[in-house]
PDB file of C-alpha atoms in Angstrom:
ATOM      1  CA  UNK A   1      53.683  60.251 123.770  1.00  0.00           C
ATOM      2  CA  UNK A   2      57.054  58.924 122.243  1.00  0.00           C
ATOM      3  CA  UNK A   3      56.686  59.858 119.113  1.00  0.00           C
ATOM      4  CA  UNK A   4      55.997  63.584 120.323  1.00  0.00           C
ATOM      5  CA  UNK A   5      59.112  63.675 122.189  1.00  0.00           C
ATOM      6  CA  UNK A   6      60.888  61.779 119.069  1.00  0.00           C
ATOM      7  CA  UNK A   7      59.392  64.913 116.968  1.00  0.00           C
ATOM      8  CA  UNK A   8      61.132  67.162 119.043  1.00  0.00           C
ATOM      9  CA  UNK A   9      64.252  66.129 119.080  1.00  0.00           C
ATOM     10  CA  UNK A  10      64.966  66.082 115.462  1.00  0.00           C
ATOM     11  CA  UNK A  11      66.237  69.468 114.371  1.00  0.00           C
ATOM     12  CA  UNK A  12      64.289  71.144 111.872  1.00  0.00           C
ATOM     13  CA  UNK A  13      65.475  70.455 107.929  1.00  0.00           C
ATOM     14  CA  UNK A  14      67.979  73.123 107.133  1.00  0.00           C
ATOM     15  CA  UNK A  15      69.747  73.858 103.990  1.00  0.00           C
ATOM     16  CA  UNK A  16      73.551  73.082 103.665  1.00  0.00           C
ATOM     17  CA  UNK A  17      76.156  76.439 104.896  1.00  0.00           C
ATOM     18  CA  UNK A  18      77.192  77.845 101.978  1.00  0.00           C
ATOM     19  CA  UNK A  19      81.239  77.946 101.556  1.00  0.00           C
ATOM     20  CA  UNK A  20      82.588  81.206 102.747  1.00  0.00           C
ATOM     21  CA  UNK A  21      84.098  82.933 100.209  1.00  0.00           C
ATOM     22  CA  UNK A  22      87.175  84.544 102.088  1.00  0.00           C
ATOM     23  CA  UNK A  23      90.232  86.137 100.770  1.00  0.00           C
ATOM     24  CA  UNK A  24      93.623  85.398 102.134  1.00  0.00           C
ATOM     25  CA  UNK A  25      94.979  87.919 103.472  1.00  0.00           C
ATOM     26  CA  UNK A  26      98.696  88.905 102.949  1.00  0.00           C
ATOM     27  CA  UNK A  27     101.047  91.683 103.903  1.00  0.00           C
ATOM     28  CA  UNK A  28     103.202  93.283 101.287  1.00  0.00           C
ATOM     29  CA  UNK A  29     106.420  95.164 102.556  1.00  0.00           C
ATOM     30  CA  UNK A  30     106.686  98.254 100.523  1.00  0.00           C
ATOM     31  CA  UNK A  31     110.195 100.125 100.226  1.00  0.00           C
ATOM     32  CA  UNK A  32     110.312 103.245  98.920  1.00  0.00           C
ATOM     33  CA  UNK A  33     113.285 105.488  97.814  1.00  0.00           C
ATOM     34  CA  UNK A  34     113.351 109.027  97.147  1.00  0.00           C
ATOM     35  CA  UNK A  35     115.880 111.065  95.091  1.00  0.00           C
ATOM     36  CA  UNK A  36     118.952 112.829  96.733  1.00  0.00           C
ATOM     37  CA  UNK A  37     118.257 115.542  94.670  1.00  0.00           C
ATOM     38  CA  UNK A  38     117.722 119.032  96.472  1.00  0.00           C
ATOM     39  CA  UNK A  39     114.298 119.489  97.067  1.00  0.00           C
ATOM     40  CA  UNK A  40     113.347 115.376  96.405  1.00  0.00           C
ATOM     41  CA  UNK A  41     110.856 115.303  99.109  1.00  0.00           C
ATOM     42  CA  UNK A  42     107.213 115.561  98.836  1.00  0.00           C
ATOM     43  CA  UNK A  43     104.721 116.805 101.643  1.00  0.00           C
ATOM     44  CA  UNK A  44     102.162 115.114  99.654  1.00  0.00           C
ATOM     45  CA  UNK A  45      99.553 112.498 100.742  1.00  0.00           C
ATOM     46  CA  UNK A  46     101.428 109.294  98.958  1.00  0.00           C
ATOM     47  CA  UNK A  47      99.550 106.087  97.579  1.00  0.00           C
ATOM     48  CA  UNK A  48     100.185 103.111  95.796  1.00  0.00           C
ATOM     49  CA  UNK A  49      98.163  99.941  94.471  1.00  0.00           C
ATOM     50  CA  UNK A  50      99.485  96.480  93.833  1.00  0.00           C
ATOM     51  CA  UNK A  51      98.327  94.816  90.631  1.00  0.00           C
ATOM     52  CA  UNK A  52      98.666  91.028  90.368  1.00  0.00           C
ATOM     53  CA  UNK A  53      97.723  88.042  88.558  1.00  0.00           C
ATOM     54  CA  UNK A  54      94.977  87.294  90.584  1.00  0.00           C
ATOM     55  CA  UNK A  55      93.747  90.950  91.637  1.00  0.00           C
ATOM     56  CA  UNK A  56      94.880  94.131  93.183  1.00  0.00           C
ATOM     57  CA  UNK A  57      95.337  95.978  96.388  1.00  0.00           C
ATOM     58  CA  UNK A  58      93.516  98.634  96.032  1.00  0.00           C
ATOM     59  CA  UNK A  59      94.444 102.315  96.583  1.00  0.00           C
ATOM     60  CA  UNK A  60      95.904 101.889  99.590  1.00  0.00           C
ATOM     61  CA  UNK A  61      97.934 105.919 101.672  1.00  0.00           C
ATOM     62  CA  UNK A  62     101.371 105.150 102.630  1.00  0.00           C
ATOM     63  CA  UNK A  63     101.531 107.151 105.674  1.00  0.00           C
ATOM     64  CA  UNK A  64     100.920 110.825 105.644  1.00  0.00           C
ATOM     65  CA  UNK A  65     103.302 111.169 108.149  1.00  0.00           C
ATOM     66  CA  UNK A  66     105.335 115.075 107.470  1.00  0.00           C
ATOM     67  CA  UNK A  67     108.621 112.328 108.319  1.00  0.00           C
ATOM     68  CA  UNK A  68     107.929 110.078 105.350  1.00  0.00           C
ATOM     69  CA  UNK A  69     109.469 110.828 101.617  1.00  0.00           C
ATOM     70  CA  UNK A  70     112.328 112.826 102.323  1.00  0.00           C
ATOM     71  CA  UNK A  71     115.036 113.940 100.353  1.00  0.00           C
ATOM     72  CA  UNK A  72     117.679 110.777 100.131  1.00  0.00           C
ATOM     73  CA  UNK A  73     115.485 108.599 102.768  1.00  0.00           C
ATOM     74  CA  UNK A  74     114.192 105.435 101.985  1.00  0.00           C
ATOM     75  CA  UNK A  75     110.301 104.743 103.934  1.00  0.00           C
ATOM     76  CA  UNK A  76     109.275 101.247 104.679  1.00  0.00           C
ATOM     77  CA  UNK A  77     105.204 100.206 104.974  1.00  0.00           C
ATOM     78  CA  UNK A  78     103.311  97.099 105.396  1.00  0.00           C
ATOM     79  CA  UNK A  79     100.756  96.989 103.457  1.00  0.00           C
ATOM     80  CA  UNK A  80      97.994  94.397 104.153  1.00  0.00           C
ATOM     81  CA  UNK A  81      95.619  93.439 101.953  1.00  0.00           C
ATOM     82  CA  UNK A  82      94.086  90.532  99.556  1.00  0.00           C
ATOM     83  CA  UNK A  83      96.737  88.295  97.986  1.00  0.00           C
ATOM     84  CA  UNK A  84      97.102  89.622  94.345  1.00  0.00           C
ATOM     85  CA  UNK A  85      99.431  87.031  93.080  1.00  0.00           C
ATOM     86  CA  UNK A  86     102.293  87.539  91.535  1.00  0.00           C
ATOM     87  CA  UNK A  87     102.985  91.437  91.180  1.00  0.00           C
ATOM     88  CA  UNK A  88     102.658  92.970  87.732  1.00  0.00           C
ATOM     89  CA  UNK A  89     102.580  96.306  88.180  1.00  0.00           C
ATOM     90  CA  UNK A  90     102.865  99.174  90.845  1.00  0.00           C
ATOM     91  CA  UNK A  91     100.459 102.345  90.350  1.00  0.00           C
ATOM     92  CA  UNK A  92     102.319 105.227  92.382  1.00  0.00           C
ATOM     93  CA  UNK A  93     100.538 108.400  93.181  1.00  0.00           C
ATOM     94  CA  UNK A  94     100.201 111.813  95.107  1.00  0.00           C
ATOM     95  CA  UNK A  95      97.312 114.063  95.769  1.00  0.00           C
ATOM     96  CA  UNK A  96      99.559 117.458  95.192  1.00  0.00           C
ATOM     97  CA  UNK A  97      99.276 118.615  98.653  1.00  0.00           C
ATOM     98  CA  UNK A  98     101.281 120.459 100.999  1.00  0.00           C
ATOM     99  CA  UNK A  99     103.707 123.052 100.270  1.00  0.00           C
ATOM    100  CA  UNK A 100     106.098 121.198  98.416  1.00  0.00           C
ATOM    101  CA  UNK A 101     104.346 118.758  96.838  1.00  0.00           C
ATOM    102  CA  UNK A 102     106.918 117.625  93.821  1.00  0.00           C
ATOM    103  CA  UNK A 103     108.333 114.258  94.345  1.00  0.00           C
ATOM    104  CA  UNK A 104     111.942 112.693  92.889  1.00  0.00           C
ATOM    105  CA  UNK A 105     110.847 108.831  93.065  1.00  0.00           C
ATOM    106  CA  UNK A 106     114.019 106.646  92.659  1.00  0.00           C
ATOM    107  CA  UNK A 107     112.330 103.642  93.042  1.00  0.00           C
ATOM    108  CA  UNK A 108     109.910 101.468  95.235  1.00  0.00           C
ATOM    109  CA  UNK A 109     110.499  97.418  95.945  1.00  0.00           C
ATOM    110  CA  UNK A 110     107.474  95.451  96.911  1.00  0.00           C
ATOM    111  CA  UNK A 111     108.512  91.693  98.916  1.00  0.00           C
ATOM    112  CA  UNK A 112     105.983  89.363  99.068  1.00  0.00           C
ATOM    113  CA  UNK A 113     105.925  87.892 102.626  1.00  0.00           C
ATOM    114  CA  UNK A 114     104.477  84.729 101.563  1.00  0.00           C
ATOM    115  CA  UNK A 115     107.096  84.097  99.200  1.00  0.00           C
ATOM    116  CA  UNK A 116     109.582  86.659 100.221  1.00  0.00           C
ATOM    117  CA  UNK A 117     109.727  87.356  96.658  1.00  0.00           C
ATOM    118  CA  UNK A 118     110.966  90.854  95.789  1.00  0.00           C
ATOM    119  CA  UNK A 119     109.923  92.795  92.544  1.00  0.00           C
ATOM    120  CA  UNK A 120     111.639  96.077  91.550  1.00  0.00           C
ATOM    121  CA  UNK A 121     110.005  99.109  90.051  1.00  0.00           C
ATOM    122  CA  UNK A 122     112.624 101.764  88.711  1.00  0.00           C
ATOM    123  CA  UNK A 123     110.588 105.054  87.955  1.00  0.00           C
ATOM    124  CA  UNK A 124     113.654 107.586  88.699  1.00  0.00           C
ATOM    125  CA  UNK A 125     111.269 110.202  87.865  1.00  0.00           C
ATOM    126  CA  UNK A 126     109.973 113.557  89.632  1.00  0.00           C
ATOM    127  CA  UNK A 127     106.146 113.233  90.085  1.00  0.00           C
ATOM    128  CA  UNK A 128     104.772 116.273  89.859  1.00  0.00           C
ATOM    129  CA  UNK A 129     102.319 118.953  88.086  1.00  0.00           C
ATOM    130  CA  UNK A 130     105.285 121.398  87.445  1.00  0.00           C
ATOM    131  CA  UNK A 131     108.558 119.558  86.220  1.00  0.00           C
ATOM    132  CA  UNK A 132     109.325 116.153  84.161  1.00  0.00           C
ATOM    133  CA  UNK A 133     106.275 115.202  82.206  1.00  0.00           C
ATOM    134  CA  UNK A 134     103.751 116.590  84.601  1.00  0.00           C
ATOM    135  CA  UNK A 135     101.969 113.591  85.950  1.00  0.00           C
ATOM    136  CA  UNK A 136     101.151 113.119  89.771  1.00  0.00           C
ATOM    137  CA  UNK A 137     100.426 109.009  88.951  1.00  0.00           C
ATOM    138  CA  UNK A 138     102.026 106.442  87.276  1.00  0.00           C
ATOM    139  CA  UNK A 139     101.924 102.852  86.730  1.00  0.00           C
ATOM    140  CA  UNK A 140     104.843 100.728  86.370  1.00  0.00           C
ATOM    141  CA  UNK A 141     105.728  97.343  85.560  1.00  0.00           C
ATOM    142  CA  UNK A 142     107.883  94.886  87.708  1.00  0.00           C
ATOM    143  CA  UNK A 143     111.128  93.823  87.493  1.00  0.00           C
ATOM    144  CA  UNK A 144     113.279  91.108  89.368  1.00  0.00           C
ATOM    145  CA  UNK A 145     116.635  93.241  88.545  1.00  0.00           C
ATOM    146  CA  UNK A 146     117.480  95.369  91.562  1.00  0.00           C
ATOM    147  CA  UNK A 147     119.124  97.541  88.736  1.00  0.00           C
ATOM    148  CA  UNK A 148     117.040  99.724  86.394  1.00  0.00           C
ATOM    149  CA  UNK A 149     117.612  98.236  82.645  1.00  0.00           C
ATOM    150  CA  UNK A 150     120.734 100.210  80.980  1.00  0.00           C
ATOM    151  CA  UNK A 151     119.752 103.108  78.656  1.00  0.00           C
ATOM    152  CA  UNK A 152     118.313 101.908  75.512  1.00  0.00           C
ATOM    153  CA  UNK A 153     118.859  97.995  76.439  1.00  0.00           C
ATOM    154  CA  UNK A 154     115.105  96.327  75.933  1.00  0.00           C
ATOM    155  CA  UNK A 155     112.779  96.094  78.979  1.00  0.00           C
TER     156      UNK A 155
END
């Protein structure tokens, strides 16, 4: 009879938990500054994605919020998602809706919170389908100067 009761109190072989594979989590502050220009503002849906070293944020809508991207205002977002490392580039975009979709971007700065690193993307550009060069998206690479690079100077 012991070694029935010695039986049962062994826990059946298992195999080892796997690791989790997890992603850290991290929140990016995302500033973003739009032309004082008449008519700057977009009623546009409004997205960006994060590319880093180590990945990207995916498409991620900055608020569609009839408030956000005004003419001369400046729109702040957290935006949480998978750490991406450092930031290489910024992919800014609209879906053209709304009435007045056209959009004078002066520029966007990303801060890492983890780092409270801050990287600078200057695209001082209208995004739209009827003015500038047309385009509703655009990707842009980062900079640690607060100031766009001088006309002509080298990136």
């Amino acid at each position: 009879k012991a070694k029935a009761a010695e039986n049962k109190s062994k826990p059946a072989p298992t195999e080892p938990p796997k690791p989790k594979v997890t992603k850290k989590t991290q929140t990016y502050n995302v500033s973003v500054f739009t032309g004082s220009a008449p008519n700057a503002g977009t009623t546009a849906k409004v997205y960006a994605t994060i590319f880093g070293a180590q990945g990207d944020s995916g498409r991620q809508l900055l608020n569609d919020s009839p408030s956000n991207f005004q003419q001369g205002q400046t729109d702040v977002f957290a935006l949480e998602c998978a750490a991406v490392g450092p930031i290489q580039t910024l992919r800014l975009e609209h879906d053209n809706s709304g009435s007045s979709a056209a959009w004078l971007v002066d520029k966007v700065v990303v801060r890492d919170t983890l780092t409270n690193k801050k990287y600078y993307f200057h695209l001082q550009r209208w995004m739209a389908d009827d003015r500038g060069d047309l385009q509703t998206a655009v990707d842009v690479p980062a900079s640690d100067s607060p100031e766009p690079a001088a006309a002509g100077a080298a990136a």
